[in-house]
mmCIF file of C-alpha atoms and ligand atoms in Angstrom:
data_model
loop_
_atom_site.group_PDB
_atom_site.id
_atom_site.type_symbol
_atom_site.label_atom_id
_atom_site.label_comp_id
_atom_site.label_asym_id
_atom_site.label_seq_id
_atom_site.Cartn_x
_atom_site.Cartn_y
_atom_site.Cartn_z
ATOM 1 C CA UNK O 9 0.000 0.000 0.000
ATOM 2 C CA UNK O 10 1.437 3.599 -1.081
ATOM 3 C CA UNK O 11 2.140 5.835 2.171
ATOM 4 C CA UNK O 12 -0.688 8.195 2.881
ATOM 5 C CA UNK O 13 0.614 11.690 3.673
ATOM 6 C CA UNK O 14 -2.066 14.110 4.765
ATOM 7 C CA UNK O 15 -1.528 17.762 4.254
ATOM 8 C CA UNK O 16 -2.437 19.839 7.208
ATOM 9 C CA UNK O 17 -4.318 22.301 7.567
ATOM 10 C CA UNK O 18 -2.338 26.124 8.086
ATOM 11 C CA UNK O 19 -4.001 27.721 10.202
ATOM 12 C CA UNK O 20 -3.144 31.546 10.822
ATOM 13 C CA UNK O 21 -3.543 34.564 13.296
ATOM 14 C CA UNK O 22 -3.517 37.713 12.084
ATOM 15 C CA UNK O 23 -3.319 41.125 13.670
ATOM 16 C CA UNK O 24 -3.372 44.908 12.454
ATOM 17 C CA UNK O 25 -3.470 48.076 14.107
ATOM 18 C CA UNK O 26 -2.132 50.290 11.371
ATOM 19 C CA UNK O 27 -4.536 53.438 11.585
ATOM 20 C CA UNK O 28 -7.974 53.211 13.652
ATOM 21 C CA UNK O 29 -9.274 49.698 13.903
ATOM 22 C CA UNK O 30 -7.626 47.121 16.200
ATOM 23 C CA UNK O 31 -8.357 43.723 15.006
ATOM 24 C CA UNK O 32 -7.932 40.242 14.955
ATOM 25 C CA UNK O 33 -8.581 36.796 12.659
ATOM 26 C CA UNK O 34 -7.841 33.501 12.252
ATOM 27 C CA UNK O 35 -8.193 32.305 8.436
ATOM 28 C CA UNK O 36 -7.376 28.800 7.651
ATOM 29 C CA UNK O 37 -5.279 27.996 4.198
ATOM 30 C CA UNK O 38 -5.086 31.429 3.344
ATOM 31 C CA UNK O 39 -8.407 31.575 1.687
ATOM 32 C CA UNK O 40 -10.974 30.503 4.626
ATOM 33 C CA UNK O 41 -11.704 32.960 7.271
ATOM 34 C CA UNK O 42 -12.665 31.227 10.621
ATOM 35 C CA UNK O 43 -12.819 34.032 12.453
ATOM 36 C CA UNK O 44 -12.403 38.291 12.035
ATOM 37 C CA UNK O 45 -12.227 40.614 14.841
ATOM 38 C CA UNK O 46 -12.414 44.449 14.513
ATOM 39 C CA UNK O 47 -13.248 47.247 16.831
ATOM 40 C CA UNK O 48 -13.460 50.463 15.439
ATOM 41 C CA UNK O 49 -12.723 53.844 17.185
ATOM 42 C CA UNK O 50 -14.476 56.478 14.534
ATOM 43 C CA UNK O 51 -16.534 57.398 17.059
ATOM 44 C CA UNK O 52 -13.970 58.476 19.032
ATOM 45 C CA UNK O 53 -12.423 60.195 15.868
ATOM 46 C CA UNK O 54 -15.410 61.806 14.300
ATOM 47 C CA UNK O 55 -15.295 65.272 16.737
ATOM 48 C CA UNK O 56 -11.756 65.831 15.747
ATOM 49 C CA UNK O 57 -12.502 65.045 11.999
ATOM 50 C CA UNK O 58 -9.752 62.579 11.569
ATOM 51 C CA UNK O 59 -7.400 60.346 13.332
ATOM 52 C CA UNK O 60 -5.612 61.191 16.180
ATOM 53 C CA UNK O 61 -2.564 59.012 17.049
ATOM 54 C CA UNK O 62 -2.509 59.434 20.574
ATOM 55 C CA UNK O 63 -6.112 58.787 20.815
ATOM 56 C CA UNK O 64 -5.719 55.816 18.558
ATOM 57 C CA UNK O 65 -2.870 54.156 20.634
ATOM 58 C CA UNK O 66 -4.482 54.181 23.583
ATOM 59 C CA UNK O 67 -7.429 52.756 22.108
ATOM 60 C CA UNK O 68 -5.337 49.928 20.426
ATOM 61 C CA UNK O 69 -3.661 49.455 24.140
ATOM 62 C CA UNK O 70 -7.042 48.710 25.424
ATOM 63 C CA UNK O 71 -8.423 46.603 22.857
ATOM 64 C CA UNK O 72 -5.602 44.481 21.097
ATOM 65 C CA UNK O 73 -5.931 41.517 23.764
ATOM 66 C CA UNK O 74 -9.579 41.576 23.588
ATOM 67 C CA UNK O 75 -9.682 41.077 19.942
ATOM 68 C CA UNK O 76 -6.735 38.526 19.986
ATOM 69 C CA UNK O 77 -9.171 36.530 22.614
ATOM 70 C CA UNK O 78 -12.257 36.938 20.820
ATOM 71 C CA UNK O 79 -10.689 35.568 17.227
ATOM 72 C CA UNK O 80 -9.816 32.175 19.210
ATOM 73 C CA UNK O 81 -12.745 32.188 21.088
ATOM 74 C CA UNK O 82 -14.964 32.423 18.100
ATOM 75 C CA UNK O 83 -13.109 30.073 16.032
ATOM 76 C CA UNK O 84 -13.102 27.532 18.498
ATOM 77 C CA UNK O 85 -9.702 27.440 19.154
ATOM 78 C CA UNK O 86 -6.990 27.556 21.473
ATOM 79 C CA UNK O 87 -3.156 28.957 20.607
ATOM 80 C CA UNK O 88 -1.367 26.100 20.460
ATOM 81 C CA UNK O 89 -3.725 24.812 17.178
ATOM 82 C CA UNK O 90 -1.967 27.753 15.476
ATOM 83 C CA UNK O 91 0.944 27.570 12.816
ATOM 84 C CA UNK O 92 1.739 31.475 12.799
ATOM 85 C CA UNK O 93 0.709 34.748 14.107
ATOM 86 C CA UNK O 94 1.325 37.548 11.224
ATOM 87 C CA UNK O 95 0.689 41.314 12.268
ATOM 88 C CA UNK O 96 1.067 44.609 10.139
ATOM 89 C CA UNK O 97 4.489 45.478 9.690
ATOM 90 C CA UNK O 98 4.300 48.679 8.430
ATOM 91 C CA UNK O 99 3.413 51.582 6.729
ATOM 92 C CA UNK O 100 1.089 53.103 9.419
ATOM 93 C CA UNK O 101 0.623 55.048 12.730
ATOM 94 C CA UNK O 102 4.101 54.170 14.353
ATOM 95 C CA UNK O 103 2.490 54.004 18.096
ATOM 96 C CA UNK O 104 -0.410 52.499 16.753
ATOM 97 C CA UNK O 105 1.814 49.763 14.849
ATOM 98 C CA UNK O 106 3.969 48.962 18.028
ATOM 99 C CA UNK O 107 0.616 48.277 20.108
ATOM 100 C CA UNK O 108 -0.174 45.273 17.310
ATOM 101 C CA UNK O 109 3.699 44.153 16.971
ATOM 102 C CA UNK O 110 4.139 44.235 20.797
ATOM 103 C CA UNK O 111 0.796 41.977 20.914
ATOM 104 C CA UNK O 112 1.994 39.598 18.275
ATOM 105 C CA UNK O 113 5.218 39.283 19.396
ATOM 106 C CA UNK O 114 4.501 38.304 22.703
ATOM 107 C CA UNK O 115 1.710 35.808 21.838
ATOM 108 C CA UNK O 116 3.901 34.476 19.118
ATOM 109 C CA UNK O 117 6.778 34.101 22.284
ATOM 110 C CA UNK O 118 4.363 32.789 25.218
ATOM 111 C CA UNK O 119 3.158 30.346 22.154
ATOM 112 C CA UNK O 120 6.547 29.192 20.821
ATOM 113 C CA UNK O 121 4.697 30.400 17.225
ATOM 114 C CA UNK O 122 6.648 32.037 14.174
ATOM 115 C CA UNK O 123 5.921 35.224 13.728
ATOM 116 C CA UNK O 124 5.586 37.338 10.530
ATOM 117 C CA UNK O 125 5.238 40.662 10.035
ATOM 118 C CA UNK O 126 2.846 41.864 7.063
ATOM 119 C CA UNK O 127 2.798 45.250 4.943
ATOM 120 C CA UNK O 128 -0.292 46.577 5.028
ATOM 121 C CA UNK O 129 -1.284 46.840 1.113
ATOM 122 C CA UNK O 130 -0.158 43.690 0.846
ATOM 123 C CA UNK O 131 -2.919 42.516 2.788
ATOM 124 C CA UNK O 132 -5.311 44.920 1.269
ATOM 125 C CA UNK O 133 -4.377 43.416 -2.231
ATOM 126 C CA UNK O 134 -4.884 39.531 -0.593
ATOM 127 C CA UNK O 135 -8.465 40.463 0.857
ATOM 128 C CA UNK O 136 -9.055 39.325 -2.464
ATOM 129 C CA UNK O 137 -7.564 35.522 -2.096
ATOM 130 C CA UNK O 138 -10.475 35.275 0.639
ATOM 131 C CA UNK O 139 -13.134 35.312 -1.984
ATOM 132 C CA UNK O 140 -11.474 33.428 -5.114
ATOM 133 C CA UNK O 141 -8.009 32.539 -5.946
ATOM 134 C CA UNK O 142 -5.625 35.226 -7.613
ATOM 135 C CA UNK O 143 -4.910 34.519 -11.437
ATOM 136 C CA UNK O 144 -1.302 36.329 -13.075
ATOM 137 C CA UNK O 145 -0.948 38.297 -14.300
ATOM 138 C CA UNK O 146 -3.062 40.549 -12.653
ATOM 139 C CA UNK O 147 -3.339 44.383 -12.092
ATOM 140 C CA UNK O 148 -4.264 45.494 -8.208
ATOM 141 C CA UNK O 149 -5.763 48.966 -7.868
ATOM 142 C CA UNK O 150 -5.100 50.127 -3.912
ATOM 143 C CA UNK O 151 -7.273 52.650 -3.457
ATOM 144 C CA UNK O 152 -7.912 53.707 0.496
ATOM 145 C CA UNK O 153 -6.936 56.730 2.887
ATOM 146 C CA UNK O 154 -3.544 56.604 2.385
ATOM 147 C CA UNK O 155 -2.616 54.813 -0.624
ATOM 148 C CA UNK O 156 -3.524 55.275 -4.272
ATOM 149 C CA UNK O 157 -1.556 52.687 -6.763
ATOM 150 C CA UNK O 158 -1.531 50.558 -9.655
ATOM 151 C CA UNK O 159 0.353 47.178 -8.436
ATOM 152 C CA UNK O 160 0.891 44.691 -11.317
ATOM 153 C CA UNK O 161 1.840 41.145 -9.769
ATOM 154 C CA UNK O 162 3.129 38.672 -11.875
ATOM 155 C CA UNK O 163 3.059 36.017 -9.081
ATOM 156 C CA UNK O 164 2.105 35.571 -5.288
ATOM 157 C CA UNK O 165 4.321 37.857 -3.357
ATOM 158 C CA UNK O 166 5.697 39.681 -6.633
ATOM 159 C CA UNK O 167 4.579 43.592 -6.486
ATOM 160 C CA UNK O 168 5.699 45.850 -9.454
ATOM 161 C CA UNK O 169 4.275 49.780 -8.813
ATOM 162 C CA UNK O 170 3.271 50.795 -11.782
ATOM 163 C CA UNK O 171 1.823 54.117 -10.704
ATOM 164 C CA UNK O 172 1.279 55.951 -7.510
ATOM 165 C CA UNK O 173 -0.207 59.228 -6.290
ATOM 166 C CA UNK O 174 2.249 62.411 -6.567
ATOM 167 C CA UNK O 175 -0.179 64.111 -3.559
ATOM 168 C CA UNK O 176 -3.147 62.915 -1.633
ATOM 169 C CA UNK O 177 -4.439 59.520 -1.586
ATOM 170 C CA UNK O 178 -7.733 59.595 -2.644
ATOM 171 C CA UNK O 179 -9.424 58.452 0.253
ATOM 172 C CA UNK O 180 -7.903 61.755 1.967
ATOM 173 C CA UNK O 181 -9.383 63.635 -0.683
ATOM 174 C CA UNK O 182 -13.117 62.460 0.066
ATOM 175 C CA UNK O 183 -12.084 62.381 3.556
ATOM 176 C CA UNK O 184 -10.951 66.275 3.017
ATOM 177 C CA UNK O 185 -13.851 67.478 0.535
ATOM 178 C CA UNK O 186 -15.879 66.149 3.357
ATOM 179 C CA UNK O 187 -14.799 68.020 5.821
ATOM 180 C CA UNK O 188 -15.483 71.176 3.735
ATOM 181 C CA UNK O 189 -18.898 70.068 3.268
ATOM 182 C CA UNK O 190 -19.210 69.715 7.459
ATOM 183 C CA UNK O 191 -19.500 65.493 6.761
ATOM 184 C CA UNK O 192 -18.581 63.522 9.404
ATOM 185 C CA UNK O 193 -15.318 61.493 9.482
ATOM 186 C CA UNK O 194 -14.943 59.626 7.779
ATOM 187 C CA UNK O 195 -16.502 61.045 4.391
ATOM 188 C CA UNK O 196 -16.145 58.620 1.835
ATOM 189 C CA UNK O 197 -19.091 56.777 2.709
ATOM 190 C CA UNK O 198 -21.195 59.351 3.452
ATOM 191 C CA UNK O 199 -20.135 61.479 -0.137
ATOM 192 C CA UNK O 200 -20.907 58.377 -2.057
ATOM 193 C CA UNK O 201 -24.283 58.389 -0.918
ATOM 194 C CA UNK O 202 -25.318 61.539 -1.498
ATOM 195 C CA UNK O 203 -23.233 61.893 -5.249
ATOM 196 C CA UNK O 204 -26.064 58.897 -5.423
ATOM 197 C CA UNK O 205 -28.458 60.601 -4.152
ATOM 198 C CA UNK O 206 -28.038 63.669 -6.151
ATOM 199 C CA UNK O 207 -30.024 65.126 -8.732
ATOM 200 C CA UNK O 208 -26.850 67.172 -10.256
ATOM 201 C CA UNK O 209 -23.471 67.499 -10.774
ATOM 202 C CA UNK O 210 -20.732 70.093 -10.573
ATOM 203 C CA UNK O 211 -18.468 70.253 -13.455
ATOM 204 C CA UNK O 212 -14.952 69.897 -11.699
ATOM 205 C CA UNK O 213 -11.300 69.347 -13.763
ATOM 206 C CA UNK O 214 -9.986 65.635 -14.670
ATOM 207 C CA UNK O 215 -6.406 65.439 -13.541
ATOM 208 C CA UNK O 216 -4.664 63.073 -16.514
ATOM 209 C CA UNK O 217 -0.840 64.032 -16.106
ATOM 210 C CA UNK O 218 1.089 63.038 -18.821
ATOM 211 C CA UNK O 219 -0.552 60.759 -21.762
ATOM 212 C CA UNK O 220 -0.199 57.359 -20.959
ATOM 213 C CA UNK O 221 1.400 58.298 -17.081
ATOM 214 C CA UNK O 222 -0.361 55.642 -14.327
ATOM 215 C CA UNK O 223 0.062 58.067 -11.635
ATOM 216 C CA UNK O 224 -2.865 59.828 -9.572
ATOM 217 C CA UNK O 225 -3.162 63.658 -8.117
ATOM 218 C CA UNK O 226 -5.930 64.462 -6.664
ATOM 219 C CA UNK O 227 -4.990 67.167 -4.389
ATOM 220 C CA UNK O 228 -5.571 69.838 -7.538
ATOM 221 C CA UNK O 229 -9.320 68.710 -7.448
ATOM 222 C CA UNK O 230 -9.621 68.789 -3.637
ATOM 223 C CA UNK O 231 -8.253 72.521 -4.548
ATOM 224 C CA UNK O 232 -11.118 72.944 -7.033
ATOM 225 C CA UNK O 233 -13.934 72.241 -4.430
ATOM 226 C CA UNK O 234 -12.654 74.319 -1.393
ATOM 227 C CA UNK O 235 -12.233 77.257 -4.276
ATOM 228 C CA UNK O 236 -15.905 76.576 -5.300
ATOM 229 C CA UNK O 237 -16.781 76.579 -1.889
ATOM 230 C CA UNK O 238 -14.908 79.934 -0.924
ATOM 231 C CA UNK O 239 -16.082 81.628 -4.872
ATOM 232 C CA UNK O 240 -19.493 80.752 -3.057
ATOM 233 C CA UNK O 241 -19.578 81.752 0.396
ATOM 234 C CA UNK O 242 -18.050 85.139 -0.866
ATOM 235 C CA UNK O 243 -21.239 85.358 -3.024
ATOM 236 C CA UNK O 244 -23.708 85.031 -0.375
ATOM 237 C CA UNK O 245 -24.567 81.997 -2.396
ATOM 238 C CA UNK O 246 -25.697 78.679 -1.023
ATOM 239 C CA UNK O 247 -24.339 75.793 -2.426
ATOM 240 C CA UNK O 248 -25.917 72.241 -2.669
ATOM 241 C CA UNK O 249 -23.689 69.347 -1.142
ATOM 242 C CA UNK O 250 -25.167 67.110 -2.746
ATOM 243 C CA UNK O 251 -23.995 68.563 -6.298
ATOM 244 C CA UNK O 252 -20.424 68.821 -4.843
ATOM 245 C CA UNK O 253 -20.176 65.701 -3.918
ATOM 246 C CA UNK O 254 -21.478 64.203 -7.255
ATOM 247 C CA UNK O 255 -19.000 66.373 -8.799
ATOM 248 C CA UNK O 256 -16.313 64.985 -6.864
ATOM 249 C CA UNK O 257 -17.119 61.639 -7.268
ATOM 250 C CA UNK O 258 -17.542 61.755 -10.801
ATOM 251 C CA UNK O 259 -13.954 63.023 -11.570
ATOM 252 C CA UNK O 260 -12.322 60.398 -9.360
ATOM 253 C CA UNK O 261 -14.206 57.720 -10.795
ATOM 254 C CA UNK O 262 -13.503 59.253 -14.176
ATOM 255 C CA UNK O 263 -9.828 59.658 -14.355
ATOM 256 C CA UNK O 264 -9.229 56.287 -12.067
ATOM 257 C CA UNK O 265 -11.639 53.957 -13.860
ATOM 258 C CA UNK O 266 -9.379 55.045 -17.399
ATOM 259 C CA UNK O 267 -6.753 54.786 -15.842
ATOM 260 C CA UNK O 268 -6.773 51.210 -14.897
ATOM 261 C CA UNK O 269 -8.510 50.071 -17.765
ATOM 262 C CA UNK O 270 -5.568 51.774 -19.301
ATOM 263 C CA UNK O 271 -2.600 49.558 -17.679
ATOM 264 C CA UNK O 272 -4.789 46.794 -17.539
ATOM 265 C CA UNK O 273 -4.726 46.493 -21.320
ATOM 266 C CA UNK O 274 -1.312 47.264 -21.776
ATOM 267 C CA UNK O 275 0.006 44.500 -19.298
ATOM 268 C CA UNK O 276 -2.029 42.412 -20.774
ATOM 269 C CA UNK O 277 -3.617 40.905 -17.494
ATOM 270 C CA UNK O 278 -5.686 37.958 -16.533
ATOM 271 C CA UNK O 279 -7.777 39.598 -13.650
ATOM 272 C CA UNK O 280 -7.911 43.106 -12.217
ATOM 273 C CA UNK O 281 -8.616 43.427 -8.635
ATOM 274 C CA UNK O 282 -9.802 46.257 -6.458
ATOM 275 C CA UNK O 283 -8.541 47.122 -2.754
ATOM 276 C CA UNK O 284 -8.333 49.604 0.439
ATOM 277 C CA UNK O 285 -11.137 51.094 1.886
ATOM 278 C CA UNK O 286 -12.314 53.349 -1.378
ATOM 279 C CA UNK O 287 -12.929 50.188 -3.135
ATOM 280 C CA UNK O 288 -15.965 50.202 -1.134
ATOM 281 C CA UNK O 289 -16.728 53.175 -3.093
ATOM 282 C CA UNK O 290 -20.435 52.200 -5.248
ATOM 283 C CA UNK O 291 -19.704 54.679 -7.569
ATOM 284 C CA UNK O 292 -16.327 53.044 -8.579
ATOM 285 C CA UNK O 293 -17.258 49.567 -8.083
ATOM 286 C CA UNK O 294 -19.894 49.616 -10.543
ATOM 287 C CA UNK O 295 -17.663 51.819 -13.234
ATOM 288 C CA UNK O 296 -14.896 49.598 -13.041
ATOM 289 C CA UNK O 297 -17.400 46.443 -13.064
ATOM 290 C CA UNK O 298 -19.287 48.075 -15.965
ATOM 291 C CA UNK O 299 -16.151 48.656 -17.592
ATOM 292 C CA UNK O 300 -14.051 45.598 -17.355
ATOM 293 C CA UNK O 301 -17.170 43.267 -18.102
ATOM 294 C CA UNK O 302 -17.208 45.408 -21.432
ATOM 295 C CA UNK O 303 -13.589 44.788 -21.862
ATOM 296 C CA UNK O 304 -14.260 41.033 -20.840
ATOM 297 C CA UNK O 305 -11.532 41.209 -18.188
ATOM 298 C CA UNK O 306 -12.789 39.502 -14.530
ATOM 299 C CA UNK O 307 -12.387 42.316 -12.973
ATOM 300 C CA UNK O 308 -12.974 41.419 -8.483
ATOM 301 C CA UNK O 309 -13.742 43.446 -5.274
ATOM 302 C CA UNK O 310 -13.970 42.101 -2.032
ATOM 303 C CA UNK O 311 -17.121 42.410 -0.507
ATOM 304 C CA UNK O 312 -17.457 45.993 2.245
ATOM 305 C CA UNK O 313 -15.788 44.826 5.242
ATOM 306 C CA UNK O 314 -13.070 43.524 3.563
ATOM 307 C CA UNK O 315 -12.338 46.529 1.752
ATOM 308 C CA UNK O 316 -11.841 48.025 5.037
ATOM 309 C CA UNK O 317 -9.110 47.601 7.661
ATOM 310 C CA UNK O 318 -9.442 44.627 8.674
ATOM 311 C CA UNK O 319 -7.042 41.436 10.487
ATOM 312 C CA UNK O 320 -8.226 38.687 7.981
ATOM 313 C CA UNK O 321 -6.930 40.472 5.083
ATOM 314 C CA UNK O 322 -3.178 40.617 7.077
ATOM 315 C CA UNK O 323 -3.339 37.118 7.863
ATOM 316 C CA UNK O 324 -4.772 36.184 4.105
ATOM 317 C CA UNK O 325 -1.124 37.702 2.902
ATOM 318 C CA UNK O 326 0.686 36.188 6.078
ATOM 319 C CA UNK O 327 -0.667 32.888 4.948
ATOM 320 C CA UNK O 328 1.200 33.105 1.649
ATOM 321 C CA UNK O 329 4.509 34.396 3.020
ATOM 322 C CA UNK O 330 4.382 31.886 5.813
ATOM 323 C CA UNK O 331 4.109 28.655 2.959
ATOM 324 C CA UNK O 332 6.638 30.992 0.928
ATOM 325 C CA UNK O 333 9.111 30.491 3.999
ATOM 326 C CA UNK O 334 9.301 34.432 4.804
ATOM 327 C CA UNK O 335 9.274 35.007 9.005
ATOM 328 C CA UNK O 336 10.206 37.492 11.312
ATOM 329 C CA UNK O 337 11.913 37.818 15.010
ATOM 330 C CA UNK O 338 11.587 39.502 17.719
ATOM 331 C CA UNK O 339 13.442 42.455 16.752
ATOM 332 C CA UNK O 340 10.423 42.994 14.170
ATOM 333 C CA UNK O 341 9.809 46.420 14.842
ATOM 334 C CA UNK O 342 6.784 49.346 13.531
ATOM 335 C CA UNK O 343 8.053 50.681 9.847
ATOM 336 C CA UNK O 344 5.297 54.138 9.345
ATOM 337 C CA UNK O 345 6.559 54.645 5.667
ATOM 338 C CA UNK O 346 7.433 51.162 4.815
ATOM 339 C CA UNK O 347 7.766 49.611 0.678
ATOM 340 C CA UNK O 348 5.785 46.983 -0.410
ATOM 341 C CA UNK O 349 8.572 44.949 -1.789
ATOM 342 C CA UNK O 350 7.685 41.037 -2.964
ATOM 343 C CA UNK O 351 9.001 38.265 -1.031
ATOM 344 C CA UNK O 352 9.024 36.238 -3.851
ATOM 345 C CA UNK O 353 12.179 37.174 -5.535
ATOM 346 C CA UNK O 354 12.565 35.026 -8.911
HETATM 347 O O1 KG4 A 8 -8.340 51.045 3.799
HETATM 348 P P1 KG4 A 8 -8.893 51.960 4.816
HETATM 349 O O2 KG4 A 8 -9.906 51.419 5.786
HETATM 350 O O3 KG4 A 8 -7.740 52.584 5.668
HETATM 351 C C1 KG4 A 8 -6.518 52.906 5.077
HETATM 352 O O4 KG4 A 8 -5.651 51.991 5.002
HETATM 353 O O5 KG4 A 8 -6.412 54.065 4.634
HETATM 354 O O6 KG4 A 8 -9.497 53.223 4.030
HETATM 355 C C2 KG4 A 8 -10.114 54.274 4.709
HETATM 356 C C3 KG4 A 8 -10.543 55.303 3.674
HETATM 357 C C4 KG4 A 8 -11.108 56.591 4.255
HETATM 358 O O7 KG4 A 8 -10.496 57.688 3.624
HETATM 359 C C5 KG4 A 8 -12.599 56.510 3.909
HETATM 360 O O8 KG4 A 8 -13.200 57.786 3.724
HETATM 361 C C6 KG4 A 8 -12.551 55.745 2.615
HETATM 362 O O9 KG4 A 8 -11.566 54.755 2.824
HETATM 363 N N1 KG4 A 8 -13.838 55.120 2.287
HETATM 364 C C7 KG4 A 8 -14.574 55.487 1.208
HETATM 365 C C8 KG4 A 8 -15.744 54.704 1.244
HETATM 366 N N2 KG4 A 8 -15.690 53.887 2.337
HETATM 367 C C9 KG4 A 8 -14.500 54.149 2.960
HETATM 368 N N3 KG4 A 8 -14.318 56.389 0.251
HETATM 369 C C10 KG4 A 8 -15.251 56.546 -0.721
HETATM 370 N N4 KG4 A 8 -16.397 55.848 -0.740
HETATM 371 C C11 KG4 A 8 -16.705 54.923 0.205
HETATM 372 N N5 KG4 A 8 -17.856 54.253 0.152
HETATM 373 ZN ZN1 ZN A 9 -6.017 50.145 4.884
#
């Protein structure tokens, strides 16, 4: 009789803490989540209109070992049935990155567990490995508060930036356009609702940059609003939010919809996936849906709360570094502006 070798099952804890949630997850092969943990602090955000890193470490401080006991106890599980702990590596809030490092190191010591640290986009980009498996060459739009780039990956763990923001990310841009409009923090959501809720539109400037350049600004249109606004007030006129923020939305979706249509074609790619918290965007979603169905590339976006920060997305990533051989030590330590560089180096 042939020997019978049974694979085991990976099973994975990941942590993240870069900005304002503090969560925890357990997903199982890299694709399965078993459990996902977050606790948000916008509330505690909102009155200030964005996120305060004092504020955000000491709410990280109080809820990290909640969250970490809360993934286990809804999976069912108890430490030593782990194979890893992964936790966000970097780039971030430095104190609130410590707060999740600190956490994973420790339970990764007390444990005797390998520990990994994860770059944040990178997990952003793998939220989409939780709903069906990646396909290369592919084209990754990261799209959330502080990231806006065009990653082509010919391979698992193989990042190539193909174009970037020169300014603002656009999630700060809906997040600032918000604020000028007196919308709570944070404004994405609320903008997209009411640019779909709107009966009108504002006509405000495309930024293209050069022909055939991948790269985003948006801070020239966040410019364009708060000059409408001001051209306004000085009027004595009133002016209707919901216009502005149709306006706004249309020119983002505009300019970043061609734009990855645009690389997608010329790299020739298999699948084009969306990530980061503006991929929760419906304006977007359904352009670049519309669009790439036309085109007849699958184009994927992970479903709302895995758009957002979130710990199953880190561990998703983790998963594949861990089975790629990639750990860290103990000296793993909070990197605020770090690279997303592959670990898969052929
Ligand atoms: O990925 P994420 O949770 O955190 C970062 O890593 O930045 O993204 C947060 C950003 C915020 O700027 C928020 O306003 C934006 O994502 N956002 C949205 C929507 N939902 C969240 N922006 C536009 N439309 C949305 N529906
Ligand atoms: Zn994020």
């Amino acid at each position: 009789m042939g020997e019978f070798i049974m694979e085991k099952d990976l099973y994975i804890l990941g942590i993240e803490s870069s900005c304002d949630e503090t969560a925890a997850s357990i997903v199982k092969n890299g694709t399965e989540i078993i459990s996902n943990v977050v606790a948000s602090q916008i509330e505690s955000h909102k009155r200030f209109g964005g996120v305060v890193p004092e504020i955000a470490s000491r709410h990280h401080v109080e809820q990290v070992t909640i969250v970490i006991e809360e993934a286990l106890q809804q999976a069912g599980m108890q430490p030593n049935e782990l194979d890893g702990v992964c936790v966000t590596e970097g780039p971030g809030l430095v104190g609130a990155l410590l707060i999740g490092i600190n956490a994973a190191k420790a339970f990764a010591f007390a444990n005797s567990l390998p520990l990994i640290g994860v770059h944040h986009i990178a997990g952003h980009i793998y939220a989409n490995e939780l709903m069906q498996p990646m396909e290369f060459p592919l084209l990754a739009l990261v799209i959330s508060g502080g990231h806006t780039e065009l990653v082509l990956m010919k391979d698992h763990g193989s990042f190539e930036l193909i174009g970037e923001t020169r300014d603002d990310a656009a999630g700060e841009a809906y997040d600032k356009v918000a604020r000028v409009l007196n919308i709570p923090y944070p404004g994405g959501p609320h903008i997209d609702r009411m640019a779909h809720e709107s009966d009108g539109a504002v006509d405000f400037p495309r930024v293209w940059l050069e022909k055939d350049s991948y790269d985003f600004s948006f801070s020239g249109l966040k410019s364009a609003v708060i000059n409408y606004q001001h051209n306004k007030v000085q009027r004595g006129e009133e002016i209707n939010p919901y216009h502005v923020a149709k306006g706004f939305q249309d020119s983002v979706v505009e300019v970043v919809t061609a734009k990855t249509l645009h690389a997608a074609k010329e790299f020739g790619v298999k699948q084009v996936i969306a990530a980061g918290g503006v991929s929760a965007n419906k304006g977007l979603r359904t352009s670049l849906e519309e669009t790439f169905k036309k085109e007849g590339i699958p184009f994927y976006v992970p479903p709302l709360k895995l758009c957002t920060d979130n710990a199953a997305m880190i561990a998703a990533a983790g998963s594949k570094m861990f089975q790629a051989g990639v750990r860290s030590d103990l000296t793993l330590n909070g990197h605020p502006g770090m690279e997303l560089i592959s670990w898969n180096h052929e």
